[in-house]
Short mmCIF file of C-alpha atoms in Angstrom, two decimals:
data_model
loop_
_atom_site.label_atom_id
_atom_site.label_comp_id
_atom_site.label_asym_id
_atom_site.label_seq_id
_atom_site.Cartn_x
_atom_site.Cartn_y
_atom_site.Cartn_z
CA LYS A 1363 -19.35 8.34 5.85
CA LEU A 1364 -16.14 6.73 7.01
CA LYS A 1365 -17.95 3.65 8.30
CA ASP A 1366 -19.44 3.02 4.85
CA ILE A 1367 -16.05 3.47 3.19
CA ILE A 1368 -14.46 0.98 5.60
CA LEU A 1369 -17.24 -1.58 5.19
CA THR A 1370 -17.41 -1.40 1.38
CA ARG A 1371 -13.69 -1.22 0.47
CA ARG A 1372 -12.54 -4.37 -1.31
CA SER A 1373 -9.35 -5.71 -2.85
CA VAL A 1374 -9.80 -4.93 -6.55
CA ARG A 1375 -7.95 -7.12 -9.03
CA GLU A 1376 -9.43 -5.82 -12.27
CA PHE A 1377 -9.43 -2.25 -13.55
CA THR A 1378 -10.95 -0.30 -16.40
CA GLU A 1379 -8.63 1.33 -18.92
CA GLU A 1380 -9.51 4.80 -17.59
CA TYR A 1381 -6.37 6.66 -16.49
CA VAL A 1382 -5.62 7.51 -12.85
CA THR A 1383 -4.80 11.21 -13.08
CA ASP A 1384 -1.89 13.03 -11.48
CA GLU A 1385 -4.40 14.94 -9.36
CA GLU A 1386 -5.87 11.64 -8.09
CA LEU A 1387 -2.37 10.35 -7.35
CA ARG A 1388 -1.70 13.51 -5.36
CA GLU A 1389 -4.92 12.94 -3.37
CA LEU A 1390 -3.78 9.42 -2.50
CA LEU A 1391 -0.37 10.64 -1.40
CA GLU A 1392 -1.98 13.39 0.65
CA ALA A 1393 -3.98 10.73 2.51
CA ALA A 1394 -0.74 8.80 3.17
CA ARG A 1395 1.00 11.95 4.35
CA PHE A 1396 -1.47 12.34 7.22
CA ALA A 1397 -1.13 8.79 8.55
CA PRO A 1398 0.28 8.65 12.08
CA SER A 1399 3.85 7.47 12.61
CA TRP A 1400 6.15 6.66 15.52
CA ALA A 1401 7.21 9.96 17.13
CA ASN A 1402 6.13 11.67 13.89
CA THR A 1403 9.14 10.17 12.09
CA GLN A 1404 7.20 10.05 8.78
CA THR A 1405 9.39 7.36 7.22
CA SER A 1406 6.93 6.32 4.50
CA TYR A 1407 8.16 6.81 0.95
CA PHE A 1408 6.30 5.99 -2.27
CA ILE A 1409 7.41 5.34 -5.82
CA ALA A 1410 4.69 5.93 -8.42
CA VAL A 1411 5.29 3.65 -11.39
CA ARG A 1412 3.36 4.56 -14.55
CA ASN A 1413 5.80 3.30 -17.15
CA LYS A 1414 4.23 0.11 -18.58
CA GLU A 1415 7.63 -1.40 -19.37
CA ILE A 1416 8.76 -1.01 -15.76
CA ILE A 1417 5.42 -2.40 -14.52
CA LYS A 1418 5.84 -5.41 -16.82
CA GLU A 1419 9.44 -5.95 -15.66
CA LEU A 1420 8.42 -5.76 -11.99
CA VAL A 1421 5.66 -8.30 -12.50
CA GLU A 1422 7.71 -10.72 -14.60
CA LYS A 1423 10.83 -10.60 -12.42
CA CYS A 1424 9.32 -10.08 -8.98
CA TYR A 1425 5.93 -11.78 -8.74
CA PRO A 1426 5.04 -13.76 -11.88
CA LYS A 1427 2.89 -16.34 -10.05
CA ASN A 1428 1.07 -13.97 -7.69
CA ARG A 1429 -2.72 -13.55 -8.00
CA ALA A 1430 -2.03 -9.83 -8.50
CA THR A 1431 -0.11 -10.38 -11.76
CA ASN A 1432 -2.98 -9.55 -14.12
CA CYS A 1433 -4.28 -6.58 -12.15
CA SER A 1434 -0.76 -5.15 -11.90
CA LEU A 1435 -0.33 -5.45 -15.65
CA GLY A 1436 -3.76 -3.85 -16.14
CA ALA A 1437 -3.09 -0.96 -13.77
CA ASN A 1438 -1.78 2.34 -15.07
CA LEU A 1439 -0.30 3.10 -11.66
CA LEU A 1440 1.66 1.00 -9.20
CA LEU A 1441 2.46 2.59 -5.87
CA VAL A 1442 5.53 0.97 -4.37
CA ALA A 1443 5.24 1.57 -0.63
CA CYS A 1444 8.62 1.92 1.08
CA TYR A 1445 9.94 3.02 4.41
CA LYS A 1446 13.20 4.59 5.54
CA LYS A 1447 15.11 2.13 7.70
CA GLY A 1448 16.48 2.77 11.19
CA LYS A 1449 14.28 5.67 12.24
CA SER A 1450 10.77 4.62 13.27
CA GLY A 1451 10.74 2.62 16.52
CA TYR A 1452 14.12 3.98 17.56
CA TYR A 1453 15.12 6.53 20.15
CA ARG A 1454 18.75 7.60 20.39
CA GLU A 1455 19.76 4.64 18.21
CA LEU A 1456 17.98 2.12 20.48
CA ASP A 1457 15.30 -0.16 19.05
CA PHE A 1458 12.25 0.13 21.32
CA ASN A 1459 10.23 -2.87 20.23
CA SER A 1460 10.83 -6.56 19.78
CA VAL A 1461 8.46 -7.14 16.86
CA GLY A 1462 10.83 -5.97 14.15
CA THR A 1463 10.74 -2.63 12.47
CA TRP A 1464 8.03 -0.24 13.63
CA ALA A 1465 8.36 1.52 10.26
CA MET A 1466 6.45 -1.34 8.61
CA PHE A 1467 3.54 -0.67 10.98
CA ASP A 1468 3.68 3.04 10.13
CA LEU A 1469 3.76 2.20 6.42
CA GLY A 1470 0.71 -0.04 6.87
CA LEU A 1471 -1.20 2.92 8.32
CA ALA A 1472 -0.23 5.06 5.33
CA CYS A 1473 -1.24 2.28 2.91
CA GLU A 1474 -4.62 1.89 4.60
CA ASN A 1475 -5.20 5.65 4.26
CA ILE A 1476 -4.36 5.36 0.54
CA MET A 1477 -6.72 2.41 0.04
CA LEU A 1478 -9.62 4.05 1.87
CA ARG A 1479 -9.16 7.35 0.01
CA ALA A 1480 -8.88 5.48 -3.31
CA HIS A 1481 -12.15 3.68 -2.60
CA GLU A 1482 -13.84 6.97 -1.74
CA MET A 1483 -12.61 8.37 -5.09
CA GLY A 1484 -13.94 5.43 -7.14
CA LEU A 1485 -10.52 3.81 -7.52
CA GLY A 1486 -9.58 0.26 -6.69
CA THR A 1487 -6.48 -1.09 -4.97
CA VAL A 1488 -5.00 -4.34 -3.78
CA ILE A 1489 -1.93 -5.00 -1.65
CA VAL A 1490 0.80 -7.13 -3.18
CA GLY A 1491 2.98 -8.56 -0.45
CA ALA A 1492 4.58 -11.59 -2.11
CA TYR A 1493 7.36 -10.42 -4.42
CA ASP A 1494 11.12 -10.67 -4.81
CA THR A 1495 12.34 -7.69 -2.79
CA GLN A 1496 15.90 -7.62 -4.10
CA ASN A 1497 14.82 -7.73 -7.76
CA ALA A 1498 12.24 -5.00 -7.13
CA LYS A 1499 14.79 -2.78 -5.39
CA SER A 1500 17.19 -3.27 -8.29
CA ILE A 1501 14.58 -2.51 -10.97
CA LEU A 1502 13.44 0.61 -9.11
CA LYS A 1503 17.02 1.70 -8.31
CA LEU A 1504 15.94 2.10 -4.70
CA GLU A 1505 18.53 3.53 -2.32
CA ASP A 1506 19.71 1.13 0.38
CA LYS A 1507 18.31 3.34 3.16
CA TYR A 1508 14.79 2.30 2.03
CA GLU A 1509 12.96 -1.01 2.23
CA ILE A 1510 9.90 -2.03 0.20
CA GLY A 1511 6.88 -2.96 2.30
CA ALA A 1512 4.22 -3.52 -0.37
CA ILE A 1513 3.22 -2.85 -3.96
CA ILE A 1514 -0.23 -1.37 -4.59
CA PRO A 1515 -1.77 -1.58 -8.07
CA VAL A 1516 -4.22 1.32 -8.50
CA GLY A 1517 -6.91 1.74 -11.15
CA ARG A 1518 -10.49 2.70 -11.82
CA ARG A 1519 -12.88 0.11 -10.40
CA PRO A 1520 -15.12 -1.64 -12.89
CA ASP A 1521 -18.83 -1.26 -12.24
CA VAL A 1522 -19.27 -4.69 -10.67
CA GLU A 1523 -19.98 -5.63 -7.09
CA ILE A 1524 -17.19 -7.45 -5.29
CA GLN A 1525 -18.43 -9.63 -2.47
CA ALA A 1526 -16.79 -9.24 0.92
CA PRO A 1527 -14.86 -12.28 2.08
CA LYS A 1528 -16.16 -13.97 5.22
CA ARG A 1529 -14.99 -12.19 8.36
CA ARG A 1530 -14.57 -13.77 11.75
CA GLU A 1531 -16.92 -12.73 14.52
CA ILE A 1532 -15.96 -9.90 16.86
CA GLU A 1533 -16.03 -12.34 19.80
CA ASP A 1534 -13.28 -14.35 18.08
CA MET A 1535 -10.86 -11.44 17.87
CA PHE A 1536 -10.64 -10.06 21.39
CA LYS A 1537 -10.92 -10.84 25.08
CA VAL A 1538 -11.71 -8.76 28.12
CA LEU A 1539 -9.50 -8.98 31.17
#
């Protein structure tokens, strides 16, 4: 059930050596493909990095002191989550929100779909958000029309229970008017 998947998904920072298959990658991307987006602009774009040398270079040059360093190096798949700039949140060239790019919100929805589907499939994920964007774009030879929103190491979860971090109470996260 979806509720169980939501409640049991965790950030996984250690993976087994078992390979994430191309078919599993396709399943993850299929989940991302069906995420909602502003006016159906579908600006999410993913780079699947399997090459261990490129993974190592990304980690060493873009986030060497991040907690996700070891899990990224241990993953056999990094999904670099990107979005196409200047489309989502715009209508006839006008920006319709004051919170920055709406495309990042859309990308977050796609990433959540990936993480939930990965969990359902027995895979683990974690979001890496602290990295050197310019170095990453250079290493990945990313076109200027795209921006990187996150890096997601993906791997097979080890058979260990990961405790949920403490969550605030529902009463602390909303109000009724």
